[in-house]
Amino acid sequence: AIRAVKHEVALRFIEARSELLWLHAGAVANDHGALLCPGPWGAGKSSLITALYRKGWQYLSDELVPINMHTHTATAYPLTPTTRGKSRTTGPASDYLAPPRIVTPVNEDAICTAPAPVQAIVFPRYTTEGENVPVRMSPAAVAVELIKHCQNIEHHKQTGVKALCKLAENVDGFSLPFSDVDQAAH
């Protein structure tokens, strides 16, 4: 029930602020700007964002990041981040049992309250054998991934696609396979 309510609230925010592009992503910020981490469910976005927050970055979001199409700034959507713990079982049953959720409280003064310009985009991908080494992506590959993770691209159509392509041209994008989130956040 809580998931359904959170989803419904998110939809209402997207509708109310339809001028923004809403990405399925996490984001943190520092003095230089925002680090955007888009990706599918289970990729490690929340783990990476939480690890960066613990290292002193300001928190923007864990699940949805609203992006201004004209300024390429990320705005806070500060839901309490949750990460997945280790599975309690091994073997075939572990495929069916989701690992427990771990809630990470965020200090109110650590939330980035002003829109932050996106300075880099990292597409995390949790793996059991990752080397924690970022791999630079082409602007075209970054744009395709951003479009895939935009929750309201159909509303914006060509204008949204152009804005995401422009963002991909102007910032560095990386794929980050990782097995150790603390090393990846370093």
Short mmCIF file of C-alpha atoms in Angstrom, two decimals, residues 18-21 67-73 156 159-161 163-164 166:
data_model
loop_
_atom_site.label_atom_id
_atom_site.label_comp_id
_atom_site.label_asym_id
_atom_site.label_seq_id
_atom_site.Cartn_x
_atom_site.Cartn_y
_atom_site.Cartn_z
CA SER A 18 5.07 18.93 -16.17
CA GLU A 19 7.46 21.58 -17.51
CA LEU A 20 10.30 19.55 -15.95
CA LEU A 21 11.81 16.33 -17.22
CA ILE A 67 15.48 18.38 -14.49
CA ASN A 68 14.91 21.86 -15.90
CA MET A 69 15.06 21.46 -19.69
CA HIS A 70 16.53 24.92 -20.29
CA THR A 71 19.09 25.25 -17.48
CA HIS A 72 19.95 21.53 -17.05
CA THR A 73 19.64 21.89 -13.30
CA HIS A 156 7.55 16.52 -23.95
CA THR A 159 11.40 19.04 -27.08
CA GLY A 160 12.31 16.64 -24.28
CA VAL A 161 14.46 14.47 -26.53
CA ALA A 163 16.87 18.77 -24.16
CA LEU A 164 18.23 15.41 -23.03
CA LYS A 166 21.83 18.70 -25.28
#
